[in-house]
Amino acid sequence: LRGALVDQITPDLKLTIRADYVKADDNCCADVLGPYVPGASPFANILAPSIAPITPKWGNKHVNNNLTPGTRDDNGGVSAQIDYNLSGGFKLTSISAWREWRNKQIRDGDFHATNSNYANSIDVADADYGELNYNQFSEELRLASPDTGKFQYVVGAFFWSTNEHDWFNR
């Protein structure tokens, strides 16, 4: 979802508000073990009994998980732009913006459908789970010179702040 609202409040003052929002809820992204070379080493083949009935071979992307992997995303933002025409042909612009992102993920962290001896012996969790909470704020302020004359210029300042909290159990 995305939209904009524009209002020419006076001949010299214009306000533009923009907003967007995206939501995704996917049962996606199972892990494939990667290359499997029979007899390469005991460690390379340690997962083979655990993933049965899937037959490991080059190009096989089948998985045998004991949970449905998923990713949930919520992402959105809003900005407000004010353009003000000053005397003498100068233009003052202010842009304030806020963005937010929430993400949750679950994956089959042990790569197979049941608990196996190797998982219990090295304390591997059944699932990977993670959350991300992120937001940012920015402010831009600029002054543009008149577009007539020998020289034109823009001066301004920009501020940006982010806050992120995330954790993943792998």
Short mmCIF file of C-alpha atoms in Angstrom, two decimals:
data_model
loop_
_atom_site.label_atom_id
_atom_site.label_comp_id
_atom_site.label_asym_id
_atom_site.label_seq_id
_atom_site.Cartn_x
_atom_site.Cartn_y
_atom_site.Cartn_z
CA LEU A 1 0.00 0.00 0.00
CA ARG A 2 1.42 3.37 -0.99
CA GLY A 3 -0.03 6.86 -1.26
CA ALA A 4 0.63 10.55 -1.29
CA LEU A 5 -1.33 13.64 -0.33
CA VAL A 6 -0.35 17.00 -1.80
CA ASP A 7 -1.83 20.33 -0.70
CA GLN A 8 -0.87 23.71 -2.09
CA ILE A 9 -1.90 25.54 1.08
CA THR A 10 -1.01 28.99 -0.27
CA PRO A 11 0.81 30.02 -3.46
CA ASP A 12 4.05 29.99 -1.42
CA LEU A 13 3.43 26.97 0.84
CA LYS A 14 3.12 23.35 -0.31
CA LEU A 15 2.70 20.24 1.90
CA THR A 16 3.32 16.70 0.64
CA ILE A 17 2.69 13.64 2.81
CA ARG A 18 3.76 10.20 1.60
CA ALA A 19 3.16 6.84 3.27
CA ASP A 20 3.74 3.19 2.44
CA TYR A 21 3.12 -0.18 4.08
CA VAL A 22 4.07 -3.74 3.16
CA LYS A 23 3.05 -6.92 4.97
CA ALA A 24 4.30 -10.39 4.07
CA ASP A 25 3.53 -13.68 5.77
CA ASP A 26 5.43 -16.44 3.98
CA ASN A 27 5.93 -20.14 4.67
CA CYS A 28 9.27 -19.96 3.03
CA CYS A 29 12.88 -20.66 3.16
CA ALA A 30 13.75 -24.17 4.25
CA ASP A 31 17.47 -24.88 4.36
CA VAL A 32 19.09 -27.33 1.97
CA LEU A 33 22.18 -29.02 3.39
CA GLY A 34 24.34 -28.26 0.38
CA PRO A 35 26.76 -30.49 -1.52
CA TYR A 36 26.80 -34.13 -0.48
CA VAL A 37 29.69 -36.31 -1.52
CA PRO A 38 29.25 -39.99 -0.54
CA GLY A 39 32.27 -41.22 1.37
CA ALA A 40 33.98 -37.81 1.47
CA SER A 41 34.37 -37.82 5.24
CA PRO A 42 32.45 -39.02 8.27
CA PHE A 43 31.50 -35.43 9.15
CA ALA A 44 30.26 -34.60 5.63
CA ASN A 45 27.83 -37.54 5.76
CA ILE A 46 26.76 -37.26 9.43
CA LEU A 47 23.34 -35.87 8.50
CA ALA A 48 22.49 -38.53 5.89
CA PRO A 49 20.55 -40.87 8.23
CA SER A 50 18.64 -37.98 9.77
CA ILE A 51 17.23 -36.60 6.54
CA ALA A 52 15.78 -39.88 5.22
CA PRO A 53 13.65 -40.47 3.16
CA ILE A 54 15.29 -37.65 1.18
CA THR A 55 18.17 -38.91 -0.92
CA PRO A 56 21.06 -36.44 -0.91
CA LYS A 57 22.45 -35.86 -4.40
CA TRP A 58 23.60 -32.99 -6.58
CA GLY A 59 20.69 -30.76 -7.60
CA ASN A 60 18.17 -32.25 -5.16
CA LYS A 61 16.45 -29.44 -3.28
CA HIS A 62 13.90 -31.54 -1.37
CA VAL A 63 13.77 -31.05 2.40
CA ASN A 64 12.41 -33.11 5.28
CA ASN A 65 11.64 -30.67 8.11
CA ASN A 66 9.64 -31.15 11.30
CA LEU A 67 8.19 -27.63 11.15
CA THR A 68 6.94 -25.23 8.54
CA PRO A 69 9.48 -22.46 8.10
CA GLY A 70 8.15 -18.94 7.90
CA THR A 71 8.94 -15.28 7.65
CA ARG A 72 6.65 -12.46 8.72
CA ASP A 73 7.48 -8.90 7.68
CA ASP A 74 5.77 -5.61 8.48
CA ASN A 75 7.45 -2.60 6.93
CA GLY A 76 6.18 0.94 6.56
CA GLY A 77 6.98 4.59 6.67
CA VAL A 78 5.66 8.12 6.43
CA SER A 79 7.24 11.40 5.36
CA ALA A 80 6.13 15.02 5.32
CA GLN A 81 7.69 17.58 3.01
CA ILE A 82 7.11 21.30 3.37
CA ASP A 83 8.22 23.62 0.58
CA TYR A 84 8.08 27.35 1.32
CA ASN A 85 8.88 30.07 -1.18
CA LEU A 86 10.65 32.93 0.59
CA SER A 87 11.06 36.48 -0.61
CA GLY A 88 13.80 37.10 -3.15
CA GLY A 89 13.27 33.73 -4.89
CA PHE A 90 14.74 31.56 -2.11
CA LYS A 91 13.08 28.23 -1.34
CA LEU A 92 13.09 26.51 2.07
CA THR A 93 12.39 22.75 2.20
CA SER A 94 11.92 20.52 5.22
CA ILE A 95 11.51 16.72 4.94
CA SER A 96 10.73 14.70 8.08
CA ALA A 97 10.51 10.90 7.76
CA TRP A 98 9.84 7.84 9.93
CA ARG A 99 10.31 4.19 8.90
CA GLU A 100 9.67 0.98 10.80
CA TRP A 101 10.45 -2.70 10.10
CA ARG A 102 9.29 -5.73 12.10
CA ASN A 103 10.52 -9.19 11.08
CA LYS A 104 10.06 -12.67 12.58
CA GLN A 105 11.63 -15.84 11.18
CA ILE A 106 11.51 -19.52 12.03
CA ARG A 107 13.64 -22.19 10.35
CA ASP A 108 14.29 -25.85 10.95
CA GLY A 109 17.69 -25.41 12.57
CA ASP A 110 18.66 -29.07 12.73
CA PHE A 111 17.89 -29.73 9.04
CA HIS A 112 15.77 -32.85 9.53
CA ALA A 113 12.34 -34.13 10.50
CA THR A 114 13.09 -35.65 13.91
CA ASN A 115 15.52 -35.21 16.77
CA SER A 116 18.62 -37.25 16.07
CA ASN A 117 21.50 -38.52 18.14
CA TYR A 118 23.88 -35.97 16.71
CA ALA A 119 21.50 -33.15 17.64
CA ASN A 120 21.19 -34.34 21.23
CA SER A 121 24.91 -35.01 21.59
CA ILE A 122 25.99 -31.51 20.51
CA ASP A 123 22.94 -29.67 21.83
CA VAL A 124 21.56 -28.35 18.54
CA ALA A 125 18.14 -26.71 18.84
CA ASP A 126 15.30 -28.02 16.69
CA ALA A 127 14.46 -24.58 15.33
CA ASP A 128 16.12 -21.27 14.59
CA TYR A 129 13.99 -18.33 15.64
CA GLY A 130 14.66 -14.65 15.23
CA GLU A 131 13.06 -11.25 15.63
CA LEU A 132 14.08 -7.86 14.33
CA ASN A 133 12.57 -4.52 15.39
CA TYR A 134 13.95 -1.52 13.58
CA ASN A 135 12.96 2.11 13.20
CA GLN A 136 14.56 5.24 11.86
CA PHE A 137 13.88 8.95 11.84
CA SER A 138 15.39 11.53 9.52
CA GLU A 139 15.13 15.27 9.07
CA GLU A 140 16.42 17.25 6.12
CA LEU A 141 16.42 21.03 5.98
CA ARG A 142 17.68 22.92 2.94
CA LEU A 143 17.69 26.40 1.49
CA ALA A 144 17.94 26.84 -2.29
CA SER A 145 19.02 30.07 -3.88
CA PRO A 146 16.99 31.76 -6.60
CA ASP A 147 17.40 30.06 -9.95
CA THR A 148 18.22 33.33 -11.65
CA GLY A 149 21.60 35.00 -11.74
CA LYS A 150 25.13 33.78 -12.29
CA PHE A 151 25.36 31.36 -9.33
CA GLN A 152 22.83 28.98 -7.82
CA TYR A 153 23.43 27.03 -4.64
CA VAL A 154 21.80 24.82 -2.03
CA VAL A 155 22.79 24.68 1.64
CA GLY A 156 21.32 22.41 4.23
CA ALA A 157 21.57 19.95 7.05
CA PHE A 158 20.60 16.30 7.46
CA PHE A 159 19.94 14.28 10.63
CA TRP A 160 19.39 10.51 10.75
CA SER A 161 18.79 8.29 13.77
CA THR A 162 18.16 4.54 13.86
CA ASN A 163 17.18 2.15 16.60
CA GLU A 164 17.51 -1.60 16.10
CA HIS A 165 16.83 -4.50 18.43
CA ASP A 166 17.26 -8.00 17.11
CA TRP A 167 18.01 -11.44 18.41
CA PHE A 168 18.33 -14.79 16.76
CA ASN A 169 18.48 -18.23 18.33
CA ARG A 170 20.63 -20.30 16.00
#
